[in-house]
JSON list of C-alpha atoms in Angstrom, two decimals:
[
{"chain": "A", "resi": 196, "resn": "UNK", "atom": "CA", "xyz": [-145.15, -204.11, 66.75]},
{"chain": "A", "resi": 197, "resn": "UNK", "atom": "CA", "xyz": [-146.96, -202.55, 69.90]},
{"chain": "A", "resi": 198, "resn": "UNK", "atom": "CA", "xyz": [-150.09, -203.43, 69.41]},
{"chain": "A", "resi": 199, "resn": "UNK", "atom": "CA", "xyz": [-153.50, -204.16, 70.82]},
{"chain": "A", "resi": 200, "resn": "UNK", "atom": "CA", "xyz": [-155.68, -206.36, 68.99]},
{"chain": "A", "resi": 201, "resn": "UNK", "atom": "CA", "xyz": [-159.46, -206.78, 69.05]},
{"chain": "A", "resi": 202, "resn": "UNK", "atom": "CA", "xyz": [-161.59, -209.21, 67.39]},
{"chain": "A", "resi": 203, "resn": "UNK", "atom": "CA", "xyz": [-163.76, -209.63, 65.99]},
{"chain": "A", "resi": 204, "resn": "UNK", "atom": "CA", "xyz": [-163.41, -206.70, 64.14]},
{"chain": "A", "resi": 205, "resn": "UNK", "atom": "CA", "xyz": [-167.18, -206.66, 63.48]},
{"chain": "A", "resi": 206, "resn": "UNK", "atom": "CA", "xyz": [-170.67, -208.87, 64.34]},
{"chain": "A", "resi": 207, "resn": "UNK", "atom": "CA", "xyz": [-174.23, -208.84, 63.54]},
{"chain": "A", "resi": 208, "resn": "UNK", "atom": "CA", "xyz": [-175.78, -211.42, 65.74]},
{"chain": "A", "resi": 209, "resn": "UNK", "atom": "CA", "xyz": [-179.15, -211.53, 67.36]},
{"chain": "A", "resi": 210, "resn": "UNK", "atom": "CA", "xyz": [-180.75, -211.31, 71.23]},
{"chain": "A", "resi": 211, "resn": "UNK", "atom": "CA", "xyz": [-179.86, -213.48, 73.67]},
{"chain": "A", "resi": 212, "resn": "UNK", "atom": "CA", "xyz": [-176.72, -215.08, 72.11]},
{"chain": "A", "resi": 213, "resn": "UNK", "atom": "CA", "xyz": [-173.69, -215.73, 73.91]},
{"chain": "A", "resi": 214, "resn": "UNK", "atom": "CA", "xyz": [-170.60, -213.79, 72.40]},
{"chain": "A", "resi": 215, "resn": "UNK", "atom": "CA", "xyz": [-166.94, -212.46, 73.39]},
{"chain": "A", "resi": 216, "resn": "UNK", "atom": "CA", "xyz": [-164.92, -210.21, 71.93]},
{"chain": "A", "resi": 217, "resn": "UNK", "atom": "CA", "xyz": [-161.56, -210.53, 72.31]},
{"chain": "A", "resi": 218, "resn": "UNK", "atom": "CA", "xyz": [-158.74, -207.84, 73.54]},
{"chain": "A", "resi": 219, "resn": "UNK", "atom": "CA", "xyz": [-154.52, -209.19, 73.35]},
{"chain": "A", "resi": 220, "resn": "UNK", "atom": "CA", "xyz": [-152.25, -206.34, 73.60]},
{"chain": "A", "resi": 221, "resn": "UNK", "atom": "CA", "xyz": [-147.86, -207.35, 73.38]},
{"chain": "A", "resi": 222, "resn": "UNK", "atom": "CA", "xyz": [-146.26, -204.29, 75.38]},
{"chain": "A", "resi": 223, "resn": "UNK", "atom": "CA", "xyz": [-146.76, -206.18, 78.71]},
{"chain": "A", "resi": 224, "resn": "UNK", "atom": "CA", "xyz": [-149.22, -203.90, 80.20]},
{"chain": "A", "resi": 225, "resn": "UNK", "atom": "CA", "xyz": [-150.54, -203.63, 83.56]},
{"chain": "A", "resi": 226, "resn": "UNK", "atom": "CA", "xyz": [-153.30, -202.27, 82.64]},
{"chain": "A", "resi": 227, "resn": "UNK", "atom": "CA", "xyz": [-156.12, -202.67, 80.40]},
{"chain": "A", "resi": 228, "resn": "UNK", "atom": "CA", "xyz": [-160.06, -200.83, 79.89]},
{"chain": "A", "resi": 229, "resn": "UNK", "atom": "CA", "xyz": [-163.52, -201.70, 78.01]},
{"chain": "A", "resi": 230, "resn": "UNK", "atom": "CA", "xyz": [-164.93, -198.69, 76.54]},
{"chain": "A", "resi": 231, "resn": "UNK", "atom": "CA", "xyz": [-167.70, -198.90, 74.32]},
{"chain": "A", "resi": 232, "resn": "UNK", "atom": "CA", "xyz": [-168.32, -195.24, 71.95]},
{"chain": "A", "resi": 233, "resn": "UNK", "atom": "CA", "xyz": [-171.74, -193.46, 70.89]},
{"chain": "A", "resi": 234, "resn": "UNK", "atom": "CA", "xyz": [-172.84, -191.08, 69.53]},
{"chain": "A", "resi": 235, "resn": "UNK", "atom": "CA", "xyz": [-172.94, -187.98, 71.06]},
{"chain": "A", "resi": 236, "resn": "UNK", "atom": "CA", "xyz": [-171.98, -189.30, 73.91]},
{"chain": "A", "resi": 237, "resn": "UNK", "atom": "CA", "xyz": [-168.37, -189.95, 73.22]},
{"chain": "A", "resi": 238, "resn": "UNK", "atom": "CA", "xyz": [-165.81, -193.27, 74.91]},
{"chain": "A", "resi": 239, "resn": "UNK", "atom": "CA", "xyz": [-167.13, -194.40, 77.49]},
{"chain": "A", "resi": 240, "resn": "UNK", "atom": "CA", "xyz": [-165.57, -196.69, 80.81]},
{"chain": "A", "resi": 241, "resn": "UNK", "atom": "CA", "xyz": [-167.15, -200.62, 80.58]},
{"chain": "A", "resi": 242, "resn": "UNK", "atom": "CA", "xyz": [-164.68, -201.99, 82.80]},
{"chain": "A", "resi": 243, "resn": "UNK", "atom": "CA", "xyz": [-160.88, -201.98, 83.79]},
{"chain": "A", "resi": 244, "resn": "UNK", "atom": "CA", "xyz": [-158.22, -204.29, 85.24]},
{"chain": "A", "resi": 245, "resn": "UNK", "atom": "CA", "xyz": [-155.77, -202.72, 87.14]},
{"chain": "A", "resi": 246, "resn": "UNK", "atom": "CA", "xyz": [-153.35, -206.80, 86.95]},
{"chain": "A", "resi": 247, "resn": "UNK", "atom": "CA", "xyz": [-154.71, -210.64, 86.85]},
{"chain": "A", "resi": 248, "resn": "UNK", "atom": "CA", "xyz": [-157.76, -211.61, 88.46]},
{"chain": "A", "resi": 249, "resn": "UNK", "atom": "CA", "xyz": [-158.10, -208.13, 89.72]},
{"chain": "A", "resi": 250, "resn": "UNK", "atom": "CA", "xyz": [-161.15, -206.14, 87.78]},
{"chain": "A", "resi": 251, "resn": "UNK", "atom": "CA", "xyz": [-163.40, -203.36, 88.80]},
{"chain": "A", "resi": 252, "resn": "UNK", "atom": "CA", "xyz": [-167.10, -201.86, 87.31]},
{"chain": "A", "resi": 253, "resn": "UNK", "atom": "CA", "xyz": [-166.42, -198.46, 85.38]},
{"chain": "A", "resi": 254, "resn": "UNK", "atom": "CA", "xyz": [-169.34, -196.32, 83.94]},
{"chain": "A", "resi": 255, "resn": "UNK", "atom": "CA", "xyz": [-171.29, -198.34, 82.69]},
{"chain": "A", "resi": 256, "resn": "UNK", "atom": "CA", "xyz": [-170.78, -201.99, 83.29]},
{"chain": "A", "resi": 257, "resn": "UNK", "atom": "CA", "xyz": [-174.11, -203.61, 83.08]},
{"chain": "A", "resi": 258, "resn": "UNK", "atom": "CA", "xyz": [-174.72, -206.51, 81.03]},
{"chain": "A", "resi": 259, "resn": "UNK", "atom": "CA", "xyz": [-171.16, -206.89, 80.35]},
{"chain": "A", "resi": 260, "resn": "UNK", "atom": "CA", "xyz": [-168.87, -209.66, 81.95]},
{"chain": "A", "resi": 261, "resn": "UNK", "atom": "CA", "xyz": [-164.54, -209.51, 81.91]},
{"chain": "A", "resi": 262, "resn": "UNK", "atom": "CA", "xyz": [-161.79, -211.56, 82.56]},
{"chain": "A", "resi": 263, "resn": "UNK", "atom": "CA", "xyz": [-158.43, -211.01, 83.01]},
{"chain": "A", "resi": 264, "resn": "UNK", "atom": "CA", "xyz": [-156.69, -214.88, 83.27]},
{"chain": "A", "resi": 265, "resn": "UNK", "atom": "CA", "xyz": [-153.43, -212.70, 81.70]},
{"chain": "A", "resi": 266, "resn": "UNK", "atom": "CA", "xyz": [-151.64, -210.28, 81.64]},
{"chain": "A", "resi": 267, "resn": "UNK", "atom": "CA", "xyz": [-151.86, -210.23, 77.86]},
{"chain": "A", "resi": 268, "resn": "UNK", "atom": "CA", "xyz": [-155.66, -210.60, 77.45]},
{"chain": "A", "resi": 269, "resn": "UNK", "atom": "CA", "xyz": [-158.57, -209.18, 78.86]},
{"chain": "A", "resi": 270, "resn": "UNK", "atom": "CA", "xyz": [-162.04, -210.35, 77.09]},
{"chain": "A", "resi": 271, "resn": "UNK", "atom": "CA", "xyz": [-165.25, -208.79, 76.60]},
{"chain": "A", "resi": 272, "resn": "UNK", "atom": "CA", "xyz": [-168.47, -211.23, 77.40]},
{"chain": "A", "resi": 273, "resn": "UNK", "atom": "CA", "xyz": [-172.16, -210.04, 76.68]},
{"chain": "A", "resi": 274, "resn": "UNK", "atom": "CA", "xyz": [-173.82, -212.88, 78.18]},
{"chain": "A", "resi": 275, "resn": "UNK", "atom": "CA", "xyz": [-176.83, -212.25, 77.02]},
{"chain": "A", "resi": 276, "resn": "UNK", "atom": "CA", "xyz": [-177.47, -209.66, 74.63]},
{"chain": "A", "resi": 277, "resn": "UNK", "atom": "CA", "xyz": [-179.38, -206.59, 74.08]},
{"chain": "A", "resi": 278, "resn": "UNK", "atom": "CA", "xyz": [-180.30, -204.14, 71.24]},
{"chain": "A", "resi": 279, "resn": "UNK", "atom": "CA", "xyz": [-179.44, -201.44, 73.48]},
{"chain": "A", "resi": 280, "resn": "UNK", "atom": "CA", "xyz": [-175.86, -202.98, 73.84]},
{"chain": "A", "resi": 281, "resn": "UNK", "atom": "CA", "xyz": [-175.10, -202.17, 69.81]},
{"chain": "A", "resi": 282, "resn": "UNK", "atom": "CA", "xyz": [-172.28, -200.10, 69.58]},
{"chain": "A", "resi": 283, "resn": "UNK", "atom": "CA", "xyz": [-168.49, -199.15, 68.82]},
{"chain": "A", "resi": 284, "resn": "UNK", "atom": "CA", "xyz": [-166.80, -201.26, 71.20]},
{"chain": "A", "resi": 285, "resn": "UNK", "atom": "CA", "xyz": [-162.63, -199.98, 71.50]},
{"chain": "A", "resi": 286, "resn": "UNK", "atom": "CA", "xyz": [-159.73, -202.33, 74.20]},
{"chain": "A", "resi": 287, "resn": "UNK", "atom": "CA", "xyz": [-157.10, -200.47, 75.20]},
{"chain": "A", "resi": 288, "resn": "UNK", "atom": "CA", "xyz": [-153.94, -201.27, 77.65]},
{"chain": "A", "resi": 289, "resn": "UNK", "atom": "CA", "xyz": [-151.63, -198.71, 80.03]},
{"chain": "A", "resi": 290, "resn": "UNK", "atom": "CA", "xyz": [-148.80, -199.30, 82.41]},
{"chain": "A", "resi": 291, "resn": "UNK", "atom": "CA", "xyz": [-148.73, -196.75, 84.34]},
{"chain": "A", "resi": 292, "resn": "UNK", "atom": "CA", "xyz": [-151.38, -194.24, 85.81]},
{"chain": "A", "resi": 293, "resn": "UNK", "atom": "CA", "xyz": [-149.80, -191.30, 84.09]},
{"chain": "A", "resi": 294, "resn": "UNK", "atom": "CA", "xyz": [-148.93, -193.52, 79.92]},
{"chain": "A", "resi": 295, "resn": "UNK", "atom": "CA", "xyz": [-151.52, -192.78, 77.57]},
{"chain": "A", "resi": 296, "resn": "UNK", "atom": "CA", "xyz": [-153.76, -195.59, 77.23]},
{"chain": "A", "resi": 297, "resn": "UNK", "atom": "CA", "xyz": [-153.21, -196.63, 73.69]},
{"chain": "A", "resi": 298, "resn": "UNK", "atom": "CA", "xyz": [-156.59, -198.10, 72.21]},
{"chain": "A", "resi": 299, "resn": "UNK", "atom": "CA", "xyz": [-157.29, -201.27, 69.42]},
{"chain": "A", "resi": 300, "resn": "UNK", "atom": "CA", "xyz": [-159.49, -200.53, 66.71]},
{"chain": "A", "resi": 301, "resn": "UNK", "atom": "CA", "xyz": [-162.57, -201.53, 67.09]},
{"chain": "A", "resi": 302, "resn": "UNK", "atom": "CA", "xyz": [-165.35, -203.95, 67.36]},
{"chain": "A", "resi": 303, "resn": "UNK", "atom": "CA", "xyz": [-168.90, -202.92, 65.66]},
{"chain": "A", "resi": 304, "resn": "UNK", "atom": "CA", "xyz": [-171.44, -204.85, 67.11]},
{"chain": "A", "resi": 305, "resn": "UNK", "atom": "CA", "xyz": [-174.99, -204.72, 65.96]},
{"chain": "A", "resi": 306, "resn": "UNK", "atom": "CA", "xyz": [-177.59, -207.00, 68.40]},
{"chain": "A", "resi": 307, "resn": "UNK", "atom": "CA", "xyz": [-180.23, -207.05, 66.32]},
{"chain": "B", "resi": 86, "resn": "UNK", "atom": "CA", "xyz": [-159.81, -160.91, 81.83]},
{"chain": "B", "resi": 87, "resn": "UNK", "atom": "CA", "xyz": [-159.25, -164.02, 79.79]},
{"chain": "B", "resi": 88, "resn": "UNK", "atom": "CA", "xyz": [-160.01, -165.51, 77.49]},
{"chain": "B", "resi": 89, "resn": "UNK", "atom": "CA", "xyz": [-161.30, -169.01, 77.24]},
{"chain": "B", "resi": 90, "resn": "UNK", "atom": "CA", "xyz": [-161.80, -170.99, 73.59]},
{"chain": "B", "resi": 91, "resn": "UNK", "atom": "CA", "xyz": [-164.93, -172.60, 72.88]},
{"chain": "B", "resi": 92, "resn": "UNK", "atom": "CA", "xyz": [-165.71, -175.72, 71.92]},
{"chain": "B", "resi": 93, "resn": "UNK", "atom": "CA", "xyz": [-166.51, -176.36, 68.80]},
{"chain": "B", "resi": 94, "resn": "UNK", "atom": "CA", "xyz": [-168.06, -180.24, 67.46]},
{"chain": "B", "resi": 95, "resn": "UNK", "atom": "CA", "xyz": [-166.87, -179.57, 64.20]},
{"chain": "B", "resi": 96, "resn": "UNK", "atom": "CA", "xyz": [-163.82, -176.93, 63.17]},
{"chain": "B", "resi": 97, "resn": "UNK", "atom": "CA", "xyz": [-162.80, -176.53, 58.94]},
{"chain": "B", "resi": 98, "resn": "UNK", "atom": "CA", "xyz": [-159.52, -175.67, 58.16]},
{"chain": "B", "resi": 99, "resn": "UNK", "atom": "CA", "xyz": [-156.98, -174.34, 54.94]},
{"chain": "B", "resi": 100, "resn": "UNK", "atom": "CA", "xyz": [-154.80, -176.92, 54.44]},
{"chain": "B", "resi": 101, "resn": "UNK", "atom": "CA", "xyz": [-150.81, -174.70, 55.82]},
{"chain": "B", "resi": 102, "resn": "UNK", "atom": "CA", "xyz": [-153.27, -172.59, 57.74]},
{"chain": "B", "resi": 103, "resn": "UNK", "atom": "CA", "xyz": [-152.77, -173.39, 62.18]},
{"chain": "B", "resi": 104, "resn": "UNK", "atom": "CA", "xyz": [-155.56, -175.39, 63.64]},
{"chain": "B", "resi": 105, "resn": "UNK", "atom": "CA", "xyz": [-156.94, -174.81, 67.48]},
{"chain": "B", "resi": 106, "resn": "UNK", "atom": "CA", "xyz": [-159.15, -177.18, 68.96]},
{"chain": "B", "resi": 107, "resn": "UNK", "atom": "CA", "xyz": [-160.29, -176.21, 72.48]},
{"chain": "B", "resi": 108, "resn": "UNK", "atom": "CA", "xyz": [-161.27, -178.88, 75.75]},
{"chain": "B", "resi": 109, "resn": "UNK", "atom": "CA", "xyz": [-163.10, -177.24, 79.14]},
{"chain": "B", "resi": 110, "resn": "UNK", "atom": "CA", "xyz": [-162.30, -179.93, 81.92]},
{"chain": "B", "resi": 111, "resn": "UNK", "atom": "CA", "xyz": [-164.93, -180.83, 84.27]},
{"chain": "B", "resi": 112, "resn": "UNK", "atom": "CA", "xyz": [-162.34, -182.46, 87.53]},
{"chain": "B", "resi": 113, "resn": "UNK", "atom": "CA", "xyz": [-160.05, -179.88, 88.74]},
{"chain": "B", "resi": 114, "resn": "UNK", "atom": "CA", "xyz": [-158.28, -182.94, 90.02]},
{"chain": "B", "resi": 115, "resn": "UNK", "atom": "CA", "xyz": [-157.42, -183.78, 87.32]},
{"chain": "B", "resi": 116, "resn": "UNK", "atom": "CA", "xyz": [-152.96, -184.02, 86.79]},
{"chain": "B", "resi": 117, "resn": "UNK", "atom": "CA", "xyz": [-152.75, -186.09, 83.18]},
{"chain": "B", "resi": 118, "resn": "UNK", "atom": "CA", "xyz": [-154.16, -184.80, 80.17]},
{"chain": "B", "resi": 119, "resn": "UNK", "atom": "CA", "xyz": [-154.37, -186.22, 76.94]},
{"chain": "B", "resi": 120, "resn": "UNK", "atom": "CA", "xyz": [-155.14, -185.07, 73.60]},
{"chain": "B", "resi": 121, "resn": "UNK", "atom": "CA", "xyz": [-156.30, -188.18, 70.65]},
{"chain": "B", "resi": 122, "resn": "UNK", "atom": "CA", "xyz": [-156.89, -188.36, 67.09]},
{"chain": "B", "resi": 123, "resn": "UNK", "atom": "CA", "xyz": [-159.28, -190.73, 65.95]},
{"chain": "B", "resi": 124, "resn": "UNK", "atom": "CA", "xyz": [-159.49, -191.62, 62.58]},
{"chain": "B", "resi": 125, "resn": "UNK", "atom": "CA", "xyz": [-162.13, -193.27, 60.58]},
{"chain": "B", "resi": 126, "resn": "UNK", "atom": "CA", "xyz": [-162.51, -197.05, 61.33]},
{"chain": "B", "resi": 127, "resn": "UNK", "atom": "CA", "xyz": [-160.01, -196.76, 63.40]},
{"chain": "B", "resi": 128, "resn": "UNK", "atom": "CA", "xyz": [-159.04, -196.36, 67.66]},
{"chain": "B", "resi": 129, "resn": "UNK", "atom": "CA", "xyz": [-157.48, -193.40, 68.97]},
{"chain": "B", "resi": 130, "resn": "UNK", "atom": "CA", "xyz": [-154.40, -192.61, 68.83]},
{"chain": "B", "resi": 131, "resn": "UNK", "atom": "CA", "xyz": [-151.81, -190.48, 71.25]},
{"chain": "B", "resi": 132, "resn": "UNK", "atom": "CA", "xyz": [-150.79, -187.78, 69.98]},
{"chain": "B", "resi": 133, "resn": "UNK", "atom": "CA", "xyz": [-150.06, -185.95, 73.22]},
{"chain": "B", "resi": 134, "resn": "UNK", "atom": "CA", "xyz": [-149.63, -185.66, 77.31]},
{"chain": "B", "resi": 135, "resn": "UNK", "atom": "CA", "xyz": [-149.37, -182.59, 79.78]},
{"chain": "B", "resi": 136, "resn": "UNK", "atom": "CA", "xyz": [-149.56, -183.69, 83.54]},
{"chain": "B", "resi": 137, "resn": "UNK", "atom": "CA", "xyz": [-150.63, -180.65, 85.94]},
{"chain": "B", "resi": 138, "resn": "UNK", "atom": "CA", "xyz": [-147.58, -178.90, 87.08]},
{"chain": "B", "resi": 139, "resn": "UNK", "atom": "CA", "xyz": [-146.83, -177.97, 82.98]},
{"chain": "B", "resi": 140, "resn": "UNK", "atom": "CA", "xyz": [-148.52, -175.62, 81.50]},
{"chain": "B", "resi": 141, "resn": "UNK", "atom": "CA", "xyz": [-147.44, -176.24, 77.83]},
{"chain": "B", "resi": 142, "resn": "UNK", "atom": "CA", "xyz": [-145.71, -179.17, 76.07]},
{"chain": "B", "resi": 143, "resn": "UNK", "atom": "CA", "xyz": [-144.52, -179.01, 72.53]},
{"chain": "B", "resi": 144, "resn": "UNK", "atom": "CA", "xyz": [-144.51, -182.53, 70.05]},
{"chain": "B", "resi": 145, "resn": "UNK", "atom": "CA", "xyz": [-143.97, -182.99, 66.47]},
{"chain": "B", "resi": 146, "resn": "UNK", "atom": "CA", "xyz": [-146.41, -179.92, 64.61]},
{"chain": "B", "resi": 147, "resn": "UNK", "atom": "CA", "xyz": [-148.35, -179.79, 68.15]},
{"chain": "B", "resi": 148, "resn": "UNK", "atom": "CA", "xyz": [-148.62, -177.95, 71.15]},
{"chain": "B", "resi": 149, "resn": "UNK", "atom": "CA", "xyz": [-150.65, -178.50, 74.27]},
{"chain": "B", "resi": 150, "resn": "UNK", "atom": "CA", "xyz": [-150.99, -175.63, 76.18]},
{"chain": "B", "resi": 151, "resn": "UNK", "atom": "CA", "xyz": [-152.81, -176.33, 79.45]},
{"chain": "B", "resi": 152, "resn": "UNK", "atom": "CA", "xyz": [-154.45, -173.22, 81.84]},
{"chain": "B", "resi": 153, "resn": "UNK", "atom": "CA", "xyz": [-155.40, -174.83, 84.83]},
{"chain": "B", "resi": 154, "resn": "UNK", "atom": "CA", "xyz": [-157.27, -171.75, 86.24]},
{"chain": "B", "resi": 155, "resn": "UNK", "atom": "CA", "xyz": [-159.97, -172.53, 84.05]},
{"chain": "B", "resi": 156, "resn": "UNK", "atom": "CA", "xyz": [-159.35, -175.92, 83.22]},
{"chain": "B", "resi": 157, "resn": "UNK", "atom": "CA", "xyz": [-158.99, -175.48, 79.97]},
{"chain": "B", "resi": 158, "resn": "UNK", "atom": "CA", "xyz": [-156.91, -177.44, 77.07]},
{"chain": "B", "resi": 159, "resn": "UNK", "atom": "CA", "xyz": [-156.07, -176.54, 73.77]},
{"chain": "B", "resi": 160, "resn": "UNK", "atom": "CA", "xyz": [-154.32, -178.16, 71.68]},
{"chain": "B", "resi": 161, "resn": "UNK", "atom": "CA", "xyz": [-152.42, -176.42, 68.67]},
{"chain": "B", "resi": 162, "resn": "UNK", "atom": "CA", "xyz": [-151.44, -178.46, 64.72]},
{"chain": "B", "resi": 163, "resn": "UNK", "atom": "CA", "xyz": [-149.11, -175.82, 63.03]},
{"chain": "B", "resi": 164, "resn": "UNK", "atom": "CA", "xyz": [-149.19, -176.46, 59.01]},
{"chain": "B", "resi": 165, "resn": "UNK", "atom": "CA", "xyz": [-152.37, -178.95, 58.85]},
{"chain": "B", "resi": 166, "resn": "UNK", "atom": "CA", "xyz": [-152.63, -181.29, 56.95]},
{"chain": "B", "resi": 167, "resn": "UNK", "atom": "CA", "xyz": [-155.33, -183.11, 54.95]},
{"chain": "B", "resi": 168, "resn": "UNK", "atom": "CA", "xyz": [-153.54, -186.40, 56.99]},
{"chain": "B", "resi": 169, "resn": "UNK", "atom": "CA", "xyz": [-155.31, -184.61, 60.03]},
{"chain": "B", "resi": 170, "resn": "UNK", "atom": "CA", "xyz": [-158.48, -184.54, 59.26]},
{"chain": "B", "resi": 171, "resn": "UNK", "atom": "CA", "xyz": [-159.65, -186.48, 61.30]},
{"chain": "B", "resi": 172, "resn": "UNK", "atom": "CA", "xyz": [-161.58, -186.44, 64.67]},
{"chain": "B", "resi": 173, "resn": "UNK", "atom": "CA", "xyz": [-160.03, -184.37, 68.63]},
{"chain": "B", "resi": 174, "resn": "UNK", "atom": "CA", "xyz": [-160.10, -185.57, 71.29]},
{"chain": "B", "resi": 175, "resn": "UNK", "atom": "CA", "xyz": [-159.03, -184.30, 74.68]},
{"chain": "B", "resi": 176, "resn": "UNK", "atom": "CA", "xyz": [-158.53, -187.28, 77.61]},
{"chain": "B", "resi": 177, "resn": "UNK", "atom": "CA", "xyz": [-158.91, -186.43, 81.04]},
{"chain": "B", "resi": 178, "resn": "UNK", "atom": "CA", "xyz": [-156.86, -188.79, 84.14]},
{"chain": "B", "resi": 179, "resn": "UNK", "atom": "CA", "xyz": [-156.50, -188.26, 87.79]},
{"chain": "B", "resi": 180, "resn": "UNK", "atom": "CA", "xyz": [-153.84, -189.60, 89.21]},
{"chain": "B", "resi": 181, "resn": "UNK", "atom": "CA", "xyz": [-153.57, -193.61, 90.62]},
{"chain": "B", "resi": 182, "resn": "UNK", "atom": "CA", "xyz": [-157.51, -193.04, 88.60]},
{"chain": "B", "resi": 183, "resn": "UNK", "atom": "CA", "xyz": [-158.02, -196.24, 86.52]},
{"chain": "B", "resi": 184, "resn": "UNK", "atom": "CA", "xyz": [-160.65, -194.11, 83.80]},
{"chain": "B", "resi": 185, "resn": "UNK", "atom": "CA", "xyz": [-159.87, -191.63, 81.14]},
{"chain": "B", "resi": 186, "resn": "UNK", "atom": "CA", "xyz": [-162.25, -189.47, 80.91]},
{"chain": "B", "resi": 187, "resn": "UNK", "atom": "CA", "xyz": [-162.96, -188.00, 77.53]},
{"chain": "B", "resi": 188, "resn": "UNK", "atom": "CA", "xyz": [-164.16, -184.78, 76.73]},
{"chain": "B", "resi": 189, "resn": "UNK", "atom": "CA", "xyz": [-167.70, -185.06, 73.60]},
{"chain": "B", "resi": 190, "resn": "UNK", "atom": "CA", "xyz": [-164.28, -184.66, 70.68]},
{"chain": "B", "resi": 191, "resn": "UNK", "atom": "CA", "xyz": [-164.00, -182.39, 67.45]},
{"chain": "B", "resi": 192, "resn": "UNK", "atom": "CA", "xyz": [-163.85, -183.04, 63.84]},
{"chain": "B", "resi": 193, "resn": "UNK", "atom": "CA", "xyz": [-161.27, -181.51, 62.04]},
{"chain": "B", "resi": 194, "resn": "UNK", "atom": "CA", "xyz": [-161.92, -181.25, 58.23]},
{"chain": "B", "resi": 195, "resn": "UNK", "atom": "CA", "xyz": [-158.91, -179.99, 55.89]},
{"chain": "B", "resi": 196, "resn": "UNK", "atom": "CA", "xyz": [-160.01, -178.30, 52.97]},
{"chain": "B", "resi": 197, "resn": "UNK", "atom": "CA", "xyz": [-157.24, -178.43, 50.27]}
]
């Protein structure tokens, strides 16, 4: 089954404790992206990747890092999380620029 | 003059009736448009897409209409069912752009 898998689905942690949210896709897609979803602000792009070792900033990249060492994986790293990064995070992948993005089921992060 | 549907944050529909969800997009250079459905606890799920060289596209029980003159997109759902209750987002994309810009979303509630 074609899917985008995020882990963990839920995480409660404390300010400053480094965390990584993993994302994996099994569709051999070139492109992957991370979004955060906040009430009243909709979905906003954090980072995206066009291929292995090629990444670029989205609209809200501050406080986040990503890496793309393999085509299927695109982890999101919060080196020093802060409470304003409490949000619902989605990973997405797609094959070309004019194809729909496929989303994972989300990771809800709470930073205390 | 031509009427343009208003975007409403919520829509309540009687089961069996048709639903119309409206979206105004911002970028006249956008050439690819997608409707997503998001159910509680899940990521956005692709419903239907349309490219700017078309003004109408039909799927199973859904139709998307695109009016480029007034930058308006609508999603029509025929014979709305309880399983159609969700938040619906429109998204726009420019060719060779790696970012989807999402609308604010409309919460559809189906009354039995």
